[in-house]
Every structure is written in structure tokens, then in C-alpha cells.
PDB file of C-alpha atoms and ligand atoms in Angstrom:
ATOM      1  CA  UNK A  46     -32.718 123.969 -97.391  1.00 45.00           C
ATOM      2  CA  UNK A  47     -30.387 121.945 -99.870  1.00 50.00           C
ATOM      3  CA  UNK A  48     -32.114 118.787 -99.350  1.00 58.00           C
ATOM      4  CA  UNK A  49     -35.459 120.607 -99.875  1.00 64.00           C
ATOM      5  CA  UNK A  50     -34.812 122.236-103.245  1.00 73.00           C
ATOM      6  CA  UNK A  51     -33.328 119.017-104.267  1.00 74.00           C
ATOM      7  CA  UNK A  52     -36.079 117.003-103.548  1.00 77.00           C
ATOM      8  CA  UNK A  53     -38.439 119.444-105.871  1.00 81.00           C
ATOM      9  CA  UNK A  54     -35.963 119.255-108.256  1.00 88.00           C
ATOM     10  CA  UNK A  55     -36.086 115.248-108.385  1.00 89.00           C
ATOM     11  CA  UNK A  56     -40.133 115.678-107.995  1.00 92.00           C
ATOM     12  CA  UNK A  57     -39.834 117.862-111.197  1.00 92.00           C
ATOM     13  CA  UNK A  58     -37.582 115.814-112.991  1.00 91.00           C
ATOM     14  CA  UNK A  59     -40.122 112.692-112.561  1.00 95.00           C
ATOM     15  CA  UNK A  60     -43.119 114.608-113.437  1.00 95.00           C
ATOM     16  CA  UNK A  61     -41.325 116.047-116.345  1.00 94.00           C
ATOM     17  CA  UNK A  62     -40.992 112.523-117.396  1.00 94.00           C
ATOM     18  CA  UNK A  63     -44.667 111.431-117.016  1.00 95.00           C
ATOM     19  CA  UNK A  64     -43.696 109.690-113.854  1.00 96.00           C
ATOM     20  CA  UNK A  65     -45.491 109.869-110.566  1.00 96.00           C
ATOM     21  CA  UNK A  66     -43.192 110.795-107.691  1.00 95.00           C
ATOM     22  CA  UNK A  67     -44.112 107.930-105.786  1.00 95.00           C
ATOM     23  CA  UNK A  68     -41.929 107.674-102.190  1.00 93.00           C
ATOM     24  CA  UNK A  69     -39.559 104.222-103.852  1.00 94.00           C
ATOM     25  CA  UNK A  70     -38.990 106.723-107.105  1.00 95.00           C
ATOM     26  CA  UNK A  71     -38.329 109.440-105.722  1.00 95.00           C
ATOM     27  CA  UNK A  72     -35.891 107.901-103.247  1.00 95.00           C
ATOM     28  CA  UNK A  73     -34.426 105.851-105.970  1.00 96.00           C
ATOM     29  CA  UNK A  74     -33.883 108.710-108.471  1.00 96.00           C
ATOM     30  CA  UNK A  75     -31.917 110.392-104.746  1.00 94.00           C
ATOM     31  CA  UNK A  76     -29.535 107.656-105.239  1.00 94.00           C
ATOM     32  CA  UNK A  77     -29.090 107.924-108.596  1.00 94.00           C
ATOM     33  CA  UNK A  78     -28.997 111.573-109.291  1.00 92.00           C
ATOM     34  CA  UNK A  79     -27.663 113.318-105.862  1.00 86.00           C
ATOM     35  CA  UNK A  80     -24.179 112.867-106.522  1.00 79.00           C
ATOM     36  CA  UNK A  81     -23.104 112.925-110.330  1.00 83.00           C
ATOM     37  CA  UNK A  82     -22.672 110.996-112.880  1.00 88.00           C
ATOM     38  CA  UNK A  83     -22.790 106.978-112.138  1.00 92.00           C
ATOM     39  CA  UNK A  84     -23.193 103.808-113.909  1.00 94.00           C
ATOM     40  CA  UNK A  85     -25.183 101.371-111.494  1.00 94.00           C
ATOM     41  CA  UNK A  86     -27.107  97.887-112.183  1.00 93.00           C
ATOM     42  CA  UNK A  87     -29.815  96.716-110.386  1.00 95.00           C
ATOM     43  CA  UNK A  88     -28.119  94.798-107.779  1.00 94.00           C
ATOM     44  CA  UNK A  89     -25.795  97.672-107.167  1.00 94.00           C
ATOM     45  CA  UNK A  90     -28.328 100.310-106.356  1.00 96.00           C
ATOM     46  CA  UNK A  91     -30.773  97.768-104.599  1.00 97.00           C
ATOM     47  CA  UNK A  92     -27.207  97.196-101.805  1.00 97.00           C
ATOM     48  CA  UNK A  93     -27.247 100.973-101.819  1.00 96.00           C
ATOM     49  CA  UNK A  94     -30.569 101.766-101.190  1.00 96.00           C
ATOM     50  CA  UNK A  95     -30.822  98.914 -98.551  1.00 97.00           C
ATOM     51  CA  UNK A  96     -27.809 100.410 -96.987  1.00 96.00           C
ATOM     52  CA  UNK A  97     -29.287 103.879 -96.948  1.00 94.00           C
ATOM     53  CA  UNK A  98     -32.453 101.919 -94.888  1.00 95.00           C
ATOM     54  CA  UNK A  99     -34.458 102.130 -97.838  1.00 94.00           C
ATOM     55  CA  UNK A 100     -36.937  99.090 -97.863  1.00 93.00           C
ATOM     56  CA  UNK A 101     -37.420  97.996-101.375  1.00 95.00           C
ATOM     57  CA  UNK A 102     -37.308  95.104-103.463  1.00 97.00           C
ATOM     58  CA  UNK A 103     -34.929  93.873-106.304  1.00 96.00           C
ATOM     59  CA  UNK A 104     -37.518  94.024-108.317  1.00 96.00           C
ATOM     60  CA  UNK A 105     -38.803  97.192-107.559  1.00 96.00           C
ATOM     61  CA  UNK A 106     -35.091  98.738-108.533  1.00 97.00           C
ATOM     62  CA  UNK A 107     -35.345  96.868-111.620  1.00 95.00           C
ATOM     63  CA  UNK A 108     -38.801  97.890-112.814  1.00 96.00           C
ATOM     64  CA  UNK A 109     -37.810 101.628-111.705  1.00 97.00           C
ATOM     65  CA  UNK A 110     -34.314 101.774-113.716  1.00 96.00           C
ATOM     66  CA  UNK A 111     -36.420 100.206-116.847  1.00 96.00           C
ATOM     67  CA  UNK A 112     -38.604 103.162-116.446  1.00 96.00           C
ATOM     68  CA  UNK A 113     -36.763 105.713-115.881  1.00 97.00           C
ATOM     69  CA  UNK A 114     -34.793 104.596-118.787  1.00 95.00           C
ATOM     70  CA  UNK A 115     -37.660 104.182-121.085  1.00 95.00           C
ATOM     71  CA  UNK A 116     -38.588 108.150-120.436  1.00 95.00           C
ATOM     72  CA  UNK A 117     -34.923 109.110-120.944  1.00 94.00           C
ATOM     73  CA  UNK A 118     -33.814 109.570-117.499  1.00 95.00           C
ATOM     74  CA  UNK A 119     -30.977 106.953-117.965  1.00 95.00           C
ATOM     75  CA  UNK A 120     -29.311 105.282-121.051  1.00 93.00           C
ATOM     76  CA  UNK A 121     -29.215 101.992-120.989  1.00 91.00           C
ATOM     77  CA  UNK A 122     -26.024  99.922-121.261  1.00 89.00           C
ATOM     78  CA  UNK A 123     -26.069  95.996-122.288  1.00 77.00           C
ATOM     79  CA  UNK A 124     -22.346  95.435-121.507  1.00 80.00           C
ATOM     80  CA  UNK A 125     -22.407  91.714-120.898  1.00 71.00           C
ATOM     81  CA  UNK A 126     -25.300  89.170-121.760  1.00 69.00           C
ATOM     82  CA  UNK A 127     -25.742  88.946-118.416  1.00 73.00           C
ATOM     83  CA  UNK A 128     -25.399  92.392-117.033  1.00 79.00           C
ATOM     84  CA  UNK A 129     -27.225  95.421-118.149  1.00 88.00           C
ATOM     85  CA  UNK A 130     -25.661  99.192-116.640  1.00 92.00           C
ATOM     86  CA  UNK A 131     -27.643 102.498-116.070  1.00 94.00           C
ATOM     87  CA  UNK A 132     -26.260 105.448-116.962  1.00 95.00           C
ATOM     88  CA  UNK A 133     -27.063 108.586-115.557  1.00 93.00           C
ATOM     89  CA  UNK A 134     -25.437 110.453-118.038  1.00 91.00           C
ATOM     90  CA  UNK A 135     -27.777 110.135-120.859  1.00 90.00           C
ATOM     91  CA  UNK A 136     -25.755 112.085-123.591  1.00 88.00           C
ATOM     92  CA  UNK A 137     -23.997 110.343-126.092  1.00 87.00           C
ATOM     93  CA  UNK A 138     -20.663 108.975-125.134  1.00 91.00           C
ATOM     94  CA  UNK A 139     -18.375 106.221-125.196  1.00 93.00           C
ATOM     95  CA  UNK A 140     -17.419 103.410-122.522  1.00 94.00           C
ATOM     96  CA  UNK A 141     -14.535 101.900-120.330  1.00 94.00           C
ATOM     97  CA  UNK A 142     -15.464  98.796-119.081  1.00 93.00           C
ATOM     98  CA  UNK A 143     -12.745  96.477-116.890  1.00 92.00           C
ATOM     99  CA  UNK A 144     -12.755  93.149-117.442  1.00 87.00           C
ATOM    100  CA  UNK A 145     -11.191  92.964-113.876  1.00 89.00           C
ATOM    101  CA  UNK A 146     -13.833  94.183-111.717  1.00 87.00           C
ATOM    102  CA  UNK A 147     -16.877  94.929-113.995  1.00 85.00           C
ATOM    103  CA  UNK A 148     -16.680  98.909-113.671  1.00 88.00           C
ATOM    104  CA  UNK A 149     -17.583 101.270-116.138  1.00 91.00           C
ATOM    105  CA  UNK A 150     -16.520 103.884-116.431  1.00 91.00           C
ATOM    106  CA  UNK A 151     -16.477 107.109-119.259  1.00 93.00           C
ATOM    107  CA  UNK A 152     -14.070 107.536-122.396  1.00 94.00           C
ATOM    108  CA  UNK A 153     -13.383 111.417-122.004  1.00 91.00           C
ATOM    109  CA  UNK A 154     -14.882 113.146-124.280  1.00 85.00           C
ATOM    110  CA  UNK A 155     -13.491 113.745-127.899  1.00 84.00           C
ATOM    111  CA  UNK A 156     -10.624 111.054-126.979  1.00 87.00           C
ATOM    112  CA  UNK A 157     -12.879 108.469-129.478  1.00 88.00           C
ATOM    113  CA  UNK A 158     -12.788 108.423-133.284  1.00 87.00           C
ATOM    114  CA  UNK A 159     -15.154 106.454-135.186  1.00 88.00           C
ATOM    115  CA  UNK A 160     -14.684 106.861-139.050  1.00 89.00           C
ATOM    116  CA  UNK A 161     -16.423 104.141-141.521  1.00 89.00           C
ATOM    117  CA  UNK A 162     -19.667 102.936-139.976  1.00 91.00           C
ATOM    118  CA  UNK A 163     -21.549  99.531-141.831  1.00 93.00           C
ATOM    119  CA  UNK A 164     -24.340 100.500-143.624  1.00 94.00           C
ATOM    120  CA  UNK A 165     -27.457  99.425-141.254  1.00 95.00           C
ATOM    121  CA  UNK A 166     -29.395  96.277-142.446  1.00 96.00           C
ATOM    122  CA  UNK A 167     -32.353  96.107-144.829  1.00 96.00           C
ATOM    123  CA  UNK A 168     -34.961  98.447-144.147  1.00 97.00           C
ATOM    124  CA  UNK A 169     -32.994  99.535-140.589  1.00 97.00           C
ATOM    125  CA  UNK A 170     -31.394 102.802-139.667  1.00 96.00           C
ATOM    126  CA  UNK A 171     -28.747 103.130-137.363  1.00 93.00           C
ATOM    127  CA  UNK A 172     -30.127 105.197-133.893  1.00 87.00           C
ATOM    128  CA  UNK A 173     -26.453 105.344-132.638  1.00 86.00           C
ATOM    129  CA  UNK A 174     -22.931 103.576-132.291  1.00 88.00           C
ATOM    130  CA  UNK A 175     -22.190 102.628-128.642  1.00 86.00           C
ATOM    131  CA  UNK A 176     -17.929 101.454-128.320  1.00 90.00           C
ATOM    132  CA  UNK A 177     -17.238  99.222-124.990  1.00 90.00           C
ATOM    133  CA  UNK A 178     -13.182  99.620-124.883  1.00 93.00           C
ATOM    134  CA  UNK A 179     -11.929  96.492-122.519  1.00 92.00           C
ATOM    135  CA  UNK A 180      -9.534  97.120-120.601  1.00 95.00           C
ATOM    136  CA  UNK A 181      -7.951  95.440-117.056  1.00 95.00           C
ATOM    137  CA  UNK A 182      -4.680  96.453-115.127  1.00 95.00           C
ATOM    138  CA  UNK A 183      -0.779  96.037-116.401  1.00 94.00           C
ATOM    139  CA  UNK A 184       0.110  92.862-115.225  1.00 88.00           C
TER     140      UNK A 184
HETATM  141 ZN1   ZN B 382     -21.291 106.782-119.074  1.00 86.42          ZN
END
């Protein structure tokens, strides 16, 4: 009965949200939510959810992750221009990211110090201060 109580859970969570628990959300948001805390892009989670013999389209994972992240579900993480993590870990916290292999992964907790922050542009505020620390293995 595991399965089943996390299923209503998920249903919850996407109602909660103002999001219809359509069958590619909800087994999306299985992926994303059933084991943790995970960073994933698109293409990752569209492999996984192929792999799992779930029949959806790139697009589809994109549009969903956009969503979800939009109703606070998942933060958001422009890393590179080109690639663009979801975090299911939507508190505020800080970021590994290996230039090696293009994981993410999170600064513990506390272990980051920001003091002195520029004073937001012109008729701006600042929402929050995201820090990327790049990193790769000891040669
Ligand atoms: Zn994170």
C-alpha cells in the first residue's frame, strides 16, 4: 500500500498546486519526487521516464518541469546558457556544479557565507542570491 499512499500524495501535491493530475504529470512528478532530492534537466528525466516505459515527449517533460516550476514545485536553475536544472529541493540553497561532468549537486547547508551584496538596479529589488561554486576533480 506504499505505492498507493504515494500516489495520493503526488495527486495532492499537484492539486495543491492548481495542477490537474493528468496520467504524464503525475508520472513525471513519480520520477521526480519518489526518491529525494535531485537536480534533473529535461533531457535527463525524458531518458528516465523512457526507460521506466513511460511514453512521452521531450517536449512534454519540458512544458511539465516549466510548470511545475512556475507553481513552486521545483526551483529553477540556469547554470549554463545552454542548460537549465530542476531542483526538487525548492528551499533556498547554494550549488556545486562540475565542470567535468555537468552534475549538480548541493553546498551543505550553512557551509556558504555571503556578506556585502550590490545594491539591486534602479527601481529593482533583489528576490534572492543564487552562488554556482565550479569545481572538477584534482588532477
Ligand atoms: Zn539543489
Amino acid at each position: 500500500m506504499v505505492e498507493a499512499s504515494q500516489e495520493t500524495t503526488t495527486k495532492e501535491r499537484l492539486r495543491q498546486a492548481g495542477l490537474r493530475p493528468t496520467r504524464q504529470r503525475m508520472a513525471l512528478a513519480g520520477l521526480l519526487f519518489g526518491a529525494g532530492h535531485r537536480h534533473v534537466t529535461a533531457e535527463m528525466l525524458h531518458e528516465e521516464a523512457l526507460a521506466a516505459g513511460i511514453s512521452v515527449s521531450l517536449a512534454t517533460v519540458y512544458n511539465t518541469l516549466h510548470q511545475f516550476s512556475e507553481r513552486g514545485l521545483l526551483r529553477r536553475l540556469p547554470i549554463d546558457g545552454s542548460k537549465t536544472y530542476f531542483d526538487t529541493n525548492v528551499s533556498h540553497h547554494h550549488h556545486f556544479y562540475c565542470e567535468r561532468d555537468g552534475t549538480l549537486f548541493d553546498v551543505p547547508g550553512g557551509a556558504m557565507e555571503i556578506c556585502g551584496v550590490p545594491q539591486a538596479p534602479e527601481g529593482m529589488e533583489i528576490t534572492s542570491v543564487d552562488v554556482v561554486v565550479r569545481v572538477r576533480p584534482k588532477r
